[in-house]
């Protein structure tokens, strides 16, 4: 008798005879009267938290189940489309999803030809869905299918196989999905696939740039906007994609999105701007559309946010301890790290833009030297180490690189002679002009971070003296005196 009768399985442990029976049933011809669906459903509840079935005590029996699912249930004769949108097929996919949490079963799925079958099924279900067949079960099947391919694409060695099975083509079609869950699942899978060169090239050739820009600009769902911008950021490593972004007015669109209060979205968009800036025409367009002061303002906004969070952090922690509530430290730490990454991306974009002399002068005129200078002196004393300290040091190096690129323009050099103490200025000179290697600036960071408080204060004072918006020292009649020459 089946151990999973009348819902009793919820109170019972997993039994070997149930797994064995499922393995046998899967090798029989499927019919509506078969107990297969009941077995699939109830056993999946018992295994919902399993992550490593290849090491399970019932490994041999589970292997028979997996073999039966792939060989005898992924493809059936008859009304294929109806079968693929059935509740029974959804249960089969859920079991495949449980199995491939284990890397051993991922390899076995490829070995048995299951990935090729699943890719064909994805094409069929995608076609039916985009033909306005919005059956609830079809949407659920799509969500599980895209999740399966996302899990498979995490492993770099498997992305080539997925690409050869034309998986990216179906996923790109789903960028037009009417259901947000389907759209986001497709985006997650595409992002992981795009980490490999061949898949990224294939995705870039499928004319998805306009759709991604549309999602970034017009969708209200934050996750969809973040994921679309992340995928577009990856694709912008390809020259023809950058050209398409220009053709579809992506530059003004990206600059307009920077006003949104979403750190992940802003980071991705700033990185896109940096990559577009490698083209001289795009670099000029970014300047003419007000991109330079916008990037500098973005850094200033993050500095103000960080300062505010630091001033409020202590009292918040004290209240949490007194009230015994759940600490929000993890979220605060994530936001802080994302803020640092965003500032680093802004520095990289300004560095790239400064290769154009007119842009470099615009950065200086927009108070860029002062804003970038503030980034080289973060508050490291409150950091005990770990990820945030590493991110801050990367930010310092990125800011110094941007400053060094600005110094390479001769008309800016007099300003920098007043910015650093003699020893630090010599190190600054020794780096050389237009050196992109970020590690070339680590000796300067080591010097700054290990300097005495007096030296750091002197550097800070010199940085403040470059501020175009600082308060005057005094007034002489109608004239404001900013400094003695």
Coordinates of C-alpha atoms in Angstrom, one line a residue:
X1 CA 0.0 0.0 0.0
X2 CA 1.1 3.6 -0.7
X3 CA 2.4 5.2 2.5
X4 CA 1.2 8.6 1.3
X5 CA -2.6 8.1 1.6
X6 CA -5.1 10.6 2.9
X7 CA -2.5 13.3 3.6
X8 CA -0.8 11.1 6.3
X9 CA 2.6 11.6 4.7
X10 CA 2.9 15.0 6.3
X11 CA 3.3 13.2 9.6
X12 CA 5.4 10.4 8.4
X13 CA 9.1 10.1 7.5
X14 CA 10.2 9.3 3.9
X15 CA 9.9 5.6 3.2
X16 CA 12.0 3.6 0.8
X17 CA 9.0 1.6 -0.5
X18 CA 7.4 4.8 -1.7
X19 CA 10.5 5.9 -3.6
X20 CA 10.9 2.5 -5.1
X21 CA 7.2 2.4 -6.1
X22 CA 7.6 5.8 -7.8
X23 CA 10.6 4.5 -9.8
X24 CA 8.6 1.5 -11.0
X25 CA 5.5 3.5 -11.9
X26 CA 7.6 6.0 -14.0
X27 CA 8.7 3.1 -16.2
X28 CA 5.1 2.2 -17.0
X29 CA 3.0 3.9 -19.6
X30 CA 1.4 7.0 -18.1
X31 CA -2.4 7.3 -17.7
X32 CA -4.8 9.5 -15.8
X33 CA -5.7 6.6 -13.5
X34 CA -2.0 6.0 -12.5
X35 CA -1.1 6.8 -8.8
X36 CA 2.0 8.6 -10.2
X37 CA 0.7 12.1 -9.6
X38 CA -0.1 11.4 -6.0
X39 CA 3.3 9.9 -5.5
X40 CA 5.1 12.8 -7.1
X41 CA 3.2 15.4 -5.0
X42 CA 3.5 13.7 -1.7
X43 CA 7.1 12.6 -2.0
X44 CA 8.1 16.1 -3.2
X45 CA 6.8 17.4 0.1
X46 CA 9.1 15.0 2.0
X47 CA 12.1 16.0 -0.1
X48 CA 11.4 19.8 -0.4
X49 CA 14.5 20.6 1.7
X50 CA 16.8 18.0 0.2
X51 CA 20.0 19.5 -1.4
X52 CA 22.2 16.4 -2.0
X53 CA 20.2 13.4 -3.1
X54 CA 23.3 11.7 -4.5
X55 CA 24.4 11.2 -0.9
X56 CA 20.9 10.2 0.4
X57 CA 20.5 6.8 2.1
X58 CA 18.0 5.9 -0.7
X59 CA 20.4 7.0 -3.4
X60 CA 19.9 4.0 -5.7
X61 CA 16.1 4.4 -5.5
X62 CA 16.3 8.1 -6.2
X63 CA 18.5 7.4 -9.2
X64 CA 15.8 5.1 -10.6
X65 CA 13.2 7.9 -10.1
X66 CA 15.5 10.4 -11.9
X67 CA 16.1 8.1 -14.8
X68 CA 12.4 7.4 -15.2
X69 CA 11.5 11.1 -15.1
X70 CA 14.0 12.1 -17.8
X71 CA 13.6 9.0 -20.1
X72 CA 9.9 8.4 -19.9
X73 CA 8.1 11.6 -18.7
X74 CA 9.8 14.6 -20.3
X75 CA 8.5 13.5 -23.7
X76 CA 5.2 11.8 -24.3
X77 CA 3.4 10.9 -27.5
X78 CA 0.0 12.6 -28.2
X79 CA -1.1 16.1 -27.5
X80 CA 2.3 17.5 -26.5
X81 CA 1.2 21.1 -25.8
X82 CA -1.6 20.0 -23.5
X83 CA 0.7 17.7 -21.6
X84 CA 3.3 20.4 -21.1
X85 CA 0.7 22.7 -19.6
X86 CA -0.8 20.1 -17.3
X87 CA -0.5 19.9 -13.5
X88 CA 1.1 16.5 -13.8
X89 CA 3.9 17.9 -15.9
X90 CA 4.4 20.7 -13.5
X91 CA 5.0 18.1 -10.7
X92 CA 7.6 16.4 -12.9
X93 CA 9.4 19.6 -13.4
X94 CA 9.4 20.3 -9.7
X95 CA 11.0 17.0 -9.1
X96 CA 13.7 17.7 -11.8
X97 CA 14.3 21.0 -10.0
X98 CA 14.7 19.2 -6.6
X99 CA 17.2 16.8 -8.2
X100 CA 19.4 19.4 -9.9
X101 CA 20.1 21.2 -6.6
X102 CA 22.7 18.4 -6.5
X103 CA 25.6 19.0 -9.1
X104 CA 25.8 15.3 -9.6
X105 CA 22.3 15.2 -11.0
X106 CA 22.9 18.2 -13.2
X107 CA 25.7 16.3 -14.9
X108 CA 23.4 13.3 -15.2
X109 CA 20.7 15.4 -16.8
X110 CA 23.1 16.5 -19.5
X111 CA 24.3 12.9 -19.9
X112 CA 20.8 11.6 -20.4
X113 CA 19.9 14.3 -23.0
X114 CA 17.4 15.9 -20.6
X115 CA 18.7 19.4 -21.2
X116 CA 18.1 19.2 -24.9
X117 CA 14.5 17.9 -24.3
X118 CA 13.9 20.7 -21.7
X119 CA 15.1 23.3 -24.2
X120 CA 12.6 22.1 -26.8
X121 CA 9.8 22.1 -24.2
X122 CA 10.8 25.7 -23.2
X123 CA 10.4 26.7 -26.9
X124 CA 7.0 25.1 -27.1
X125 CA 5.6 26.5 -23.9
X126 CA 7.1 29.9 -24.7
X127 CA 5.5 30.0 -28.1
X128 CA 2.1 29.0 -26.6
X129 CA 2.4 31.6 -23.9
X130 CA 3.3 34.4 -26.2
X131 CA 0.4 33.5 -28.5
X132 CA -1.8 34.8 -25.6
X133 CA -2.5 31.5 -24.0
X134 CA -2.3 32.8 -20.4
X135 CA -3.3 29.5 -18.7
X136 CA -2.3 29.6 -15.1
X137 CA -0.6 26.2 -15.3
X138 CA 1.4 27.3 -18.4
X139 CA 2.7 30.3 -16.5
X140 CA 3.7 28.0 -13.5
X141 CA 5.5 25.6 -15.9
X142 CA 7.4 28.5 -17.4
X143 CA 8.5 29.8 -14.0
X144 CA 9.8 26.3 -13.0
X145 CA 11.5 25.8 -16.4
X146 CA 13.3 29.1 -16.4
X147 CA 14.4 28.4 -12.8
X148 CA 15.8 25.1 -13.8
X149 CA 17.9 26.7 -16.6
X150 CA 19.0 29.4 -14.2
X151 CA 20.3 26.7 -11.8
X152 CA 22.0 24.9 -14.7
X153 CA 23.7 28.1 -15.9
X154 CA 25.4 28.9 -12.6
X155 CA 28.1 26.3 -13.4
X156 CA 30.4 27.9 -16.0
X157 CA 31.2 24.6 -17.8
X158 CA 27.5 24.0 -18.5
X159 CA 26.7 27.4 -20.2
X160 CA 28.2 26.3 -23.5
X161 CA 25.8 23.3 -23.6
X162 CA 22.9 25.5 -22.8
X163 CA 23.9 28.0 -25.5
X164 CA 24.2 25.2 -28.1
X165 CA 20.7 24.1 -27.2
X166 CA 19.4 27.6 -28.1
X167 CA 18.2 28.2 -24.5
X168 CA 19.1 32.0 -24.7
X169 CA 16.7 32.4 -27.7
X170 CA 13.7 31.3 -25.8
X171 CA 14.6 33.2 -22.7
X172 CA 15.0 36.4 -24.7
X173 CA 11.5 35.9 -26.1
X174 CA 10.2 35.8 -22.6
X175 CA 11.5 39.4 -22.0
X176 CA 8.1 40.3 -23.5
X177 CA 6.3 38.2 -20.9
X178 CA 3.1 39.7 -19.5
X179 CA 3.6 38.0 -16.1
X180 CA 6.3 39.7 -14.0
X181 CA 7.3 36.4 -12.3
X182 CA 8.0 34.8 -15.7
X183 CA 9.9 37.9 -16.8
X184 CA 12.1 38.0 -13.7
X185 CA 12.8 34.3 -13.9
X186 CA 13.9 34.7 -17.5
X187 CA 16.1 37.7 -16.6
X188 CA 17.8 35.7 -13.7
X189 CA 18.6 32.9 -16.2
X190 CA 19.9 35.3 -18.9
X191 CA 22.1 37.1 -16.4
X192 CA 23.9 33.9 -15.3
X193 CA 24.2 32.7 -19.0
X194 CA 25.6 36.1 -20.0
X195 CA 28.6 35.5 -17.7
X196 CA 30.1 33.3 -20.5
X197 CA 31.4 35.0 -23.7
X198 CA 29.6 32.8 -26.2
X199 CA 26.2 33.1 -24.5
X200 CA 26.6 36.8 -24.1
X201 CA 27.4 37.2 -27.8
X202 CA 24.3 35.1 -28.7
X203 CA 22.1 37.1 -26.4
X204 CA 23.5 40.4 -27.8
X205 CA 22.6 39.3 -31.3
X206 CA 19.0 38.6 -30.5
X207 CA 18.0 42.3 -30.6
X208 CA 16.9 42.6 -27.0
X209 CA 18.4 46.0 -26.2
X210 CA 15.3 48.0 -27.0
X211 CA 13.2 45.7 -24.8
X212 CA 15.7 46.0 -21.9
X213 CA 15.8 49.8 -22.1
X214 CA 11.9 49.8 -22.2
X215 CA 11.8 47.7 -18.9
X216 CA 14.4 50.0 -17.2
X217 CA 12.6 53.1 -18.1
X218 CA 8.9 52.2 -18.0
X219 CA 8.3 49.3 -15.6
X220 CA 7.3 50.0 -12.0
X221 CA 8.6 46.7 -10.6
X222 CA 12.0 47.4 -9.0
X223 CA 13.3 43.9 -9.4
X224 CA 12.5 43.9 -13.1
X225 CA 14.3 47.2 -13.6
X226 CA 17.4 46.0 -11.6
X227 CA 17.7 42.7 -13.4
X228 CA 17.2 44.3 -16.9
X229 CA 19.9 46.9 -16.1
X230 CA 22.2 44.2 -14.8
X231 CA 21.8 42.2 -18.1
X232 CA 22.3 45.3 -20.2
X233 CA 25.4 46.2 -18.2
X234 CA 26.9 42.8 -19.1
X235 CA 25.9 43.1 -22.7
X236 CA 27.5 46.5 -23.0
X237 CA 30.9 44.8 -23.1
X238 CA 29.9 44.1 -26.8
X239 CA 30.5 46.9 -29.3
X240 CA 27.4 46.3 -31.4
X241 CA 25.2 46.4 -28.2
X242 CA 26.7 49.8 -27.2
X243 CA 25.8 51.0 -30.7
X244 CA 22.3 49.8 -30.3
X245 CA 22.0 51.6 -26.9
X246 CA 22.9 54.8 -28.7
X247 CA 20.4 54.1 -31.6
X248 CA 17.5 53.6 -29.1
X249 CA 18.3 56.8 -27.2
X250 CA 19.8 54.8 -24.3
X251 CA 22.1 57.6 -23.2
X252 CA 19.4 60.1 -22.2
X253 CA 17.3 57.2 -20.8
X254 CA 20.2 56.1 -18.6
X255 CA 20.9 59.6 -17.3
X256 CA 17.2 60.0 -16.4
X257 CA 17.1 56.8 -14.5
X258 CA 19.9 58.0 -12.2
X259 CA 17.4 60.2 -10.4
X260 CA 15.7 57.1 -9.0
X261 CA 16.4 56.1 -5.4
X262 CA 17.6 52.5 -6.1
X263 CA 21.2 51.8 -5.4
X264 CA 21.4 48.6 -7.5
X265 CA 19.7 50.2 -10.5
X266 CA 21.9 53.3 -10.2
X267 CA 25.1 51.1 -10.0
X268 CA 24.2 49.1 -13.1
X269 CA 23.2 52.3 -15.1
X270 CA 26.4 54.1 -14.1
X271 CA 28.4 51.1 -15.2
X272 CA 26.6 51.2 -18.5
X273 CA 27.5 54.9 -18.9
X274 CA 31.1 54.0 -18.2
X275 CA 31.2 51.4 -21.0
X276 CA 29.4 53.8 -23.4
X277 CA 32.0 56.4 -22.6
X278 CA 34.7 54.4 -24.4
X279 CA 33.2 55.8 -27.7
X280 CA 34.1 59.4 -28.3
X281 CA 30.7 60.4 -29.7
X282 CA 28.9 58.8 -26.7
X283 CA 31.3 60.5 -24.3
X284 CA 30.5 63.9 -25.9
X285 CA 26.7 63.1 -25.7
X286 CA 27.0 62.3 -22.0
X287 CA 28.6 65.6 -21.3
X288 CA 26.2 67.6 -23.5
X289 CA 23.2 66.0 -21.7
X290 CA 24.5 66.9 -18.3
X291 CA 25.9 63.6 -17.3
X292 CA 29.1 64.9 -15.6
X293 CA 27.5 67.0 -12.9
X294 CA 24.9 64.3 -12.5
X295 CA 27.6 61.7 -11.6
X296 CA 29.3 64.1 -9.3
X297 CA 26.0 64.9 -7.5
X298 CA 25.4 61.2 -7.2
X299 CA 28.6 60.8 -5.3
X300 CA 27.8 63.8 -3.1
X301 CA 24.4 62.3 -2.3
X302 CA 25.9 59.0 -1.2
X303 CA 28.4 60.8 1.0
X304 CA 25.6 62.7 2.7
X305 CA 23.6 59.5 3.1
X306 CA 26.6 57.7 4.6
X307 CA 27.3 60.5 7.0
X308 CA 23.6 60.5 8.1
X309 CA 23.5 56.7 8.6
X310 CA 26.7 56.9 10.7
X311 CA 25.3 59.6 12.9
X312 CA 22.1 57.6 13.5
X313 CA 23.7 54.2 13.8
X314 CA 24.6 54.2 17.4
X315 CA 21.2 55.3 18.8
X316 CA 19.5 52.8 16.5
X317 CA 21.6 49.9 17.8
X318 CA 21.0 51.0 21.4
X319 CA 17.2 51.0 20.9
X320 CA 17.4 47.6 19.3
X321 CA 19.2 46.2 22.3
X322 CA 16.8 47.7 24.8
X323 CA 13.7 46.6 23.0
X324 CA 15.0 43.2 22.0
X325 CA 13.8 43.7 18.5
X326 CA 15.3 42.1 15.4
X327 CA 18.5 44.0 14.4
X328 CA 18.4 45.7 10.9
X329 CA 22.2 45.7 10.8
X330 CA 22.4 43.3 7.8
X331 CA 20.2 45.5 5.7
X332 CA 22.1 48.6 6.7
X333 CA 25.4 46.8 5.9
X334 CA 24.1 45.8 2.5
X335 CA 22.9 49.3 1.7
X336 CA 26.2 50.7 2.9
X337 CA 28.2 48.3 0.6
X338 CA 25.9 49.0 -2.4
X339 CA 26.5 52.8 -1.8
X340 CA 30.3 52.3 -1.8
X341 CA 30.0 50.2 -5.0
X342 CA 27.9 53.0 -6.6
X343 CA 30.5 55.6 -5.7
X344 CA 33.3 53.4 -7.1
X345 CA 31.3 53.0 -10.3
X346 CA 30.9 56.8 -10.6
X347 CA 34.7 57.2 -10.2
X348 CA 35.2 54.7 -13.0
X349 CA 32.8 56.5 -15.2
X350 CA 34.4 59.9 -14.5
X351 CA 37.8 58.4 -15.2
X352 CA 36.7 57.1 -18.6
X353 CA 35.0 60.4 -19.4
X354 CA 38.2 62.4 -18.5
X355 CA 40.1 60.9 -21.4
X356 CA 38.3 63.7 -23.4
X357 CA 39.9 67.0 -22.6
X358 CA 36.6 68.9 -22.7
X359 CA 35.1 66.4 -20.3
X360 CA 38.1 66.7 -18.0
X361 CA 37.7 70.4 -17.8
X362 CA 34.0 70.0 -17.1
X363 CA 34.7 67.7 -14.2
X364 CA 37.0 70.2 -12.6
X365 CA 34.5 73.0 -13.2
X366 CA 31.7 70.9 -11.6
X367 CA 33.8 70.7 -8.3
X368 CA 34.9 67.2 -9.2
X369 CA 38.4 67.5 -7.7
X370 CA 36.9 68.4 -4.3
X371 CA 34.3 65.6 -4.4
X372 CA 36.7 62.9 -5.6
X373 CA 39.3 64.2 -3.0
X374 CA 36.8 63.5 -0.2
X375 CA 36.6 59.9 -1.2
X376 CA 40.3 59.2 -0.5
X377 CA 39.8 59.9 3.2
X378 CA 37.0 57.6 4.4
X379 CA 36.5 56.7 8.0
X380 CA 38.4 53.5 8.3
X381 CA 38.7 53.5 12.0
X382 CA 35.2 52.2 12.5
X383 CA 35.8 49.3 10.2
X384 CA 37.2 46.1 11.7
X385 CA 38.0 44.6 8.3
X386 CA 36.1 42.3 5.9
X387 CA 34.1 43.2 2.8
X388 CA 33.3 46.8 3.7
X389 CA 37.0 47.8 4.3
X390 CA 38.0 46.1 1.0
X391 CA 35.3 48.1 -0.8
X392 CA 36.4 51.3 0.8
X393 CA 40.0 50.7 -0.3
X394 CA 38.8 50.0 -3.8
X395 CA 36.8 53.3 -3.7
X396 CA 39.9 55.1 -2.5
X397 CA 42.0 53.7 -5.4
X398 CA 39.2 54.5 -7.9
X399 CA 39.0 58.1 -6.7
X400 CA 42.8 58.5 -6.9
X401 CA 42.8 57.1 -10.4
X402 CA 40.2 59.6 -11.5
X403 CA 42.2 62.4 -9.9
X404 CA 45.4 61.2 -11.6
X405 CA 43.6 61.1 -15.0
X406 CA 42.5 64.7 -14.4
X407 CA 46.1 65.7 -13.5
X408 CA 47.3 64.3 -16.8
X409 CA 45.6 67.3 -18.5
X410 CA 48.2 70.1 -18.3
X411 CA 45.8 72.9 -17.4
X412 CA 44.8 71.1 -14.2
X413 CA 48.2 70.5 -12.8
X414 CA 48.6 73.7 -10.9
X415 CA 45.5 72.8 -8.9
X416 CA 46.9 69.4 -7.9
X417 CA 50.2 70.8 -6.6
X418 CA 48.2 72.4 -3.8
X419 CA 46.2 69.3 -3.1
X420 CA 48.7 66.8 -1.7
X421 CA 51.7 67.0 0.7
X422 CA 55.1 66.7 -1.0
X423 CA 55.7 63.0 -0.4
X424 CA 52.2 62.0 -1.5
X425 CA 52.4 64.3 -4.5
X426 CA 55.7 62.6 -5.6
X427 CA 53.9 59.2 -5.4
X428 CA 51.0 60.7 -7.3
X429 CA 53.4 61.8 -10.1
X430 CA 55.2 58.5 -10.2
X431 CA 52.1 56.6 -11.1
X432 CA 52.3 58.0 -14.6
X433 CA 49.7 59.4 -17.1
X434 CA 46.5 57.4 -17.9
X435 CA 47.4 54.3 -16.0
X436 CA 44.2 52.2 -15.7
X437 CA 45.6 49.4 -13.5
X438 CA 43.9 50.0 -10.2
X439 CA 46.7 48.4 -8.2
X440 CA 49.1 51.1 -9.4
X441 CA 47.5 53.3 -6.8
X442 CA 47.7 51.0 -3.8
X443 CA 51.0 52.5 -2.4
X444 CA 49.3 55.8 -2.2
X445 CA 46.4 54.3 -0.3
X446 CA 48.7 52.6 2.1
X447 CA 50.5 55.9 2.7
X448 CA 47.2 57.7 3.4
X449 CA 45.7 55.0 5.6
X450 CA 48.8 54.7 7.7
X451 CA 49.5 58.4 8.1
X452 CA 49.3 60.2 11.4
X453 CA 46.1 62.1 12.2
X454 CA 48.0 65.3 11.7
X455 CA 49.0 64.4 8.1
X456 CA 45.5 63.3 7.3
X457 CA 44.1 66.5 8.7
X458 CA 46.5 68.5 6.5
X459 CA 45.4 66.5 3.4
X460 CA 41.7 67.1 4.4
X461 CA 42.3 70.8 4.7
X462 CA 43.9 71.0 1.3
X463 CA 41.0 69.1 -0.2
X464 CA 38.6 71.5 1.4
X465 CA 40.5 74.4 -0.2
X466 CA 39.7 73.1 -3.6
X467 CA 35.9 73.3 -2.9
X468 CA 34.4 75.9 -5.3
X469 CA 31.4 76.2 -3.0
X470 CA 33.3 76.8 0.3
X471 CA 32.4 79.8 2.5
X472 CA 34.7 82.8 1.9
X473 CA 37.4 83.7 4.4
X474 CA 36.1 87.3 4.6
X475 CA 34.7 90.0 2.5
X476 CA 36.4 93.2 1.1
X477 CA 33.5 95.4 0.2
X478 CA 31.4 93.5 -2.3
X479 CA 34.1 90.9 -3.0
X480 CA 34.4 87.5 -1.2
X481 CA 37.9 86.4 -0.5
X482 CA 38.3 82.6 -0.9
X483 CA 42.0 82.2 -0.3
X484 CA 45.4 84.1 -0.1
X485 CA 47.6 83.5 -3.2

